[in-house]
C-alpha cells in the first residue's frame, strides 16, 4: 500500500498495472492516427467538401441556441426521426444511435460477450470488428476472402458451423477492398448463422446496394450505418436499425447521454439539408470513376472496382510508394502487412477533383 506523498517507483507501478489489467488488454495497441497537418488527406474515407457559408451560418445559429448547460435528450428523438425520414426506415423498426458505428459494434459485443463466444468476419475487412471483439474478451475468427475479394462461401459456412459465431459482420461494400459481396452468398450466410449477422452499410451513400428490407425477412439481421463517410465524420454518429427485440436490449447498456447536444443539433440540421450531402456523394461517385480511369492508365498500378468512396490499388513496393507520397504531401493508407491478401496494396479516398489530380501527379512522379 502506498501513502500520500510516497513516491511509487516506476517498476512498482508497472507491476501493479500488469497484475490488474487483463492480458487481452495489455497485448492490444492503441488506435494510431498519423499526423496529417498540411497534407492532402486521402487516408480516412472522409468527404472532402465544405458547406457553403450560408449553410454554416444557419448551422451556427442552431448551435448557439442549444442548451449546453443541460444534458442531451437521451434518446435523441429529433435525430432519430430525421434519420427515419432520410433513410426511409419503417416505424416497425427501432433505431439505436451510437457515438460512431464503432460504439454500436461495442454495445452489441458487450451484450453477448462470454469467454469462448466467437465474432466472425471475412478478412480483410473493417479492423474494429477484431479490435472490439478483443476488447470485450471474445474470440475473433477471420475467414480469408478469395483472391478476387469475394466471400469464400464454403469456408464461411464451415467456419459458421464449427464456431457457431454469436455475431457475424459483413460490410457491404467491404472496407478496405471496396467491393460488394455477392448477394446470394450473403443470404446463405444469414440463413446458416444461428447468431446475429450485422450488415455494415457504412458506404451506403456510394452504392445502390441496400439491405434494409432484409429486416422484413430475417430475424437475425441488424443493419448498421453511419454519417461519417457521407460528410459528418467529425460528429461521430452511427445508427443501428433492427427489431425492437434486439435493440431494446442494447439500449439498456448504452451510456445514457452517448450523443451529445452539439452532435444532436448538428446532425438534425445536416439531415434537414441532406440534399447537400447527397449531391456531394453523387459527385464523389462520378469522381471515383474518373479517378479509376486515370489510375488504370498508370502501368504500375492495378485498380480494383469500388462501390465505396475509396479505391484499392496494388503496386510494387507499396511501403516506399506510401512514404514517397507522404513526402510529397499526399497522405494515403498503406495496407501492406495488414493481411496477406493486401500485399503491396494502398487505399486512396476519393477527394475533390483537384485533390485527385494531385494524387495522380504525385503517383506519376514516384514511379
Ligand atoms: C468507417 C467504417 C465504420 C465506422 O464508422 P464510424 O461511424 O465513423 O465509427 C464502420 N464500418 C465500416 C466498414 C467502415 O469502413
Short mmCIF file of N, CA and C and ligand atoms in Angstrom, two decimals, residues 44-45 98-105 125-129 170-176 200-203 224-229 232-233 236-239 310 347, ligand 1:
data_model
loop_
_atom_site.label_atom_id
_atom_site.label_comp_id
_atom_site.label_asym_id
_atom_site.label_seq_id
_atom_site.Cartn_x
_atom_site.Cartn_y
_atom_site.Cartn_z
N UNK A 44 -8.67 8.43 -44.97
CA UNK A 44 -9.66 8.01 -43.97
C UNK A 44 -11.11 8.06 -44.45
N UNK A 45 -11.34 8.02 -45.77
CA UNK A 45 -12.70 7.95 -46.31
C UNK A 45 -13.58 9.10 -45.88
N UNK A 98 -25.34 5.56 -31.95
CA UNK A 98 -24.06 5.37 -31.27
C UNK A 98 -23.10 6.50 -31.58
N UNK A 99 -22.12 6.65 -30.73
CA UNK A 99 -21.05 7.63 -30.93
C UNK A 99 -20.11 7.06 -32.01
N UNK A 100 -20.59 7.15 -33.24
CA UNK A 100 -19.97 6.42 -34.35
C UNK A 100 -20.51 5.00 -34.36
N UNK A 101 -20.44 4.34 -35.51
CA UNK A 101 -20.90 2.95 -35.50
C UNK A 101 -19.96 2.08 -34.68
N UNK A 102 -18.75 2.55 -34.48
CA UNK A 102 -17.83 1.81 -33.61
C UNK A 102 -18.47 1.52 -32.24
N UNK A 103 -19.16 2.52 -31.71
CA UNK A 103 -19.78 2.31 -30.40
C UNK A 103 -20.90 1.28 -30.46
N UNK A 104 -21.59 1.23 -31.59
CA UNK A 104 -22.68 0.26 -31.72
C UNK A 104 -22.14 -1.17 -31.79
N UNK A 105 -21.01 -1.31 -32.47
CA UNK A 105 -20.36 -2.63 -32.52
C UNK A 105 -19.99 -3.04 -31.09
N UNK A 125 -11.23 -7.11 -43.63
CA UNK A 125 -12.42 -6.29 -43.52
C UNK A 125 -12.15 -5.20 -42.50
N UNK A 126 -13.21 -4.59 -41.99
CA UNK A 126 -13.07 -3.46 -41.07
C UNK A 126 -12.38 -3.91 -39.77
N UNK A 127 -11.29 -3.24 -39.43
CA UNK A 127 -10.44 -3.72 -38.33
C UNK A 127 -11.12 -3.66 -36.96
N UNK A 128 -12.13 -2.78 -36.80
CA UNK A 128 -12.72 -2.63 -35.48
C UNK A 128 -13.50 -3.88 -35.04
N UNK A 129 -13.90 -4.73 -35.99
CA UNK A 129 -14.60 -5.97 -35.59
C UNK A 129 -13.68 -6.79 -34.68
N UNK A 170 -20.65 -8.45 -41.84
CA UNK A 170 -20.42 -8.38 -43.28
C UNK A 170 -20.56 -6.92 -43.70
N UNK A 171 -19.47 -6.32 -44.13
CA UNK A 171 -19.51 -4.93 -44.59
C UNK A 171 -19.86 -4.92 -46.08
N UNK A 172 -20.93 -4.20 -46.42
CA UNK A 172 -21.44 -4.16 -47.78
C UNK A 172 -21.54 -2.73 -48.26
N UNK A 173 -20.67 -2.18 -49.09
CA UNK A 173 -19.43 -2.78 -49.57
C UNK A 173 -18.38 -2.91 -48.46
N UNK A 174 -17.39 -3.72 -48.78
CA UNK A 174 -16.38 -4.04 -47.77
C UNK A 174 -15.27 -2.99 -47.73
N UNK A 175 -14.78 -2.74 -46.55
CA UNK A 175 -13.59 -1.91 -46.35
C UNK A 175 -12.49 -2.85 -45.88
N UNK A 176 -11.32 -2.89 -46.46
CA UNK A 176 -10.73 -1.93 -47.41
C UNK A 176 -10.78 -2.35 -48.87
N UNK A 200 -23.08 -4.20 -42.39
CA UNK A 200 -22.50 -2.89 -42.11
C UNK A 200 -22.50 -2.07 -43.40
N UNK A 201 -23.44 -1.14 -43.47
CA UNK A 201 -23.59 -0.32 -44.68
C UNK A 201 -23.00 1.08 -44.48
N UNK A 202 -21.75 1.12 -44.04
CA UNK A 202 -21.10 2.41 -43.80
C UNK A 202 -21.01 3.25 -45.08
N UNK A 203 -20.98 2.57 -46.22
CA UNK A 203 -20.78 3.27 -47.51
C UNK A 203 -22.05 3.34 -48.33
N UNK A 224 -26.38 -1.70 -39.99
CA UNK A 224 -25.62 -0.63 -39.33
C UNK A 224 -25.18 0.41 -40.36
N UNK A 225 -25.41 1.66 -40.05
CA UNK A 225 -24.99 2.76 -40.95
C UNK A 225 -24.32 3.86 -40.13
N UNK A 226 -23.79 4.83 -40.83
CA UNK A 226 -23.09 5.92 -40.15
C UNK A 226 -23.18 7.19 -41.00
N UNK A 227 -23.06 8.34 -40.35
CA UNK A 227 -22.98 9.59 -41.11
C UNK A 227 -21.54 9.97 -41.42
N UNK A 228 -20.59 9.15 -40.97
CA UNK A 228 -19.18 9.53 -41.10
C UNK A 228 -18.73 9.68 -42.54
N UNK A 229 -19.07 8.71 -43.38
CA UNK A 229 -18.49 8.70 -44.72
C UNK A 229 -19.20 9.66 -45.66
N UNK A 232 -19.90 13.72 -42.31
CA UNK A 232 -20.02 14.17 -40.92
C UNK A 232 -19.16 13.34 -39.98
N UNK A 233 -17.95 13.02 -40.45
CA UNK A 233 -17.07 12.16 -39.64
C UNK A 233 -16.77 12.79 -38.28
N UNK A 236 -19.39 12.07 -35.19
CA UNK A 236 -19.49 10.75 -34.58
C UNK A 236 -20.94 10.36 -34.39
N UNK A 237 -21.59 9.94 -35.44
CA UNK A 237 -22.95 9.45 -35.31
C UNK A 237 -23.17 8.23 -36.19
N UNK A 238 -23.35 7.10 -35.53
CA UNK A 238 -23.68 5.87 -36.23
C UNK A 238 -25.07 5.44 -35.81
N UNK A 239 -25.73 4.60 -36.63
CA UNK A 239 -27.05 4.12 -36.22
C UNK A 239 -27.27 2.68 -36.63
N UNK A 310 -13.67 5.12 -51.87
CA UNK A 310 -12.22 4.93 -51.93
C UNK A 310 -11.91 3.89 -53.00
N UNK A 347 -4.70 2.20 -50.17
CA UNK A 347 -6.10 2.62 -50.27
C UNK A 347 -6.13 4.13 -50.36
C1 LIG B 1 -15.62 3.73 -41.41
C2 LIG B 1 -16.35 2.47 -41.13
C3 LIG B 1 -17.14 2.32 -40.00
C4 LIG B 1 -17.03 3.27 -38.82
O1 LIG B 1 -17.76 4.32 -38.84
P1 LIG B 1 -17.92 5.33 -37.63
O2 LIG B 1 -19.38 5.57 -37.63
O3 LIG B 1 -17.11 6.51 -38.03
O4 LIG B 1 -17.46 4.72 -36.36
C5 LIG B 1 -17.87 1.16 -39.84
N1 LIG B 1 -17.78 0.17 -40.74
C6 LIG B 1 -17.01 0.26 -41.83
C7 LIG B 1 -16.97 -0.87 -42.78
C8 LIG B 1 -16.26 1.41 -42.05
O5 LIG B 1 -15.45 1.47 -43.11
#
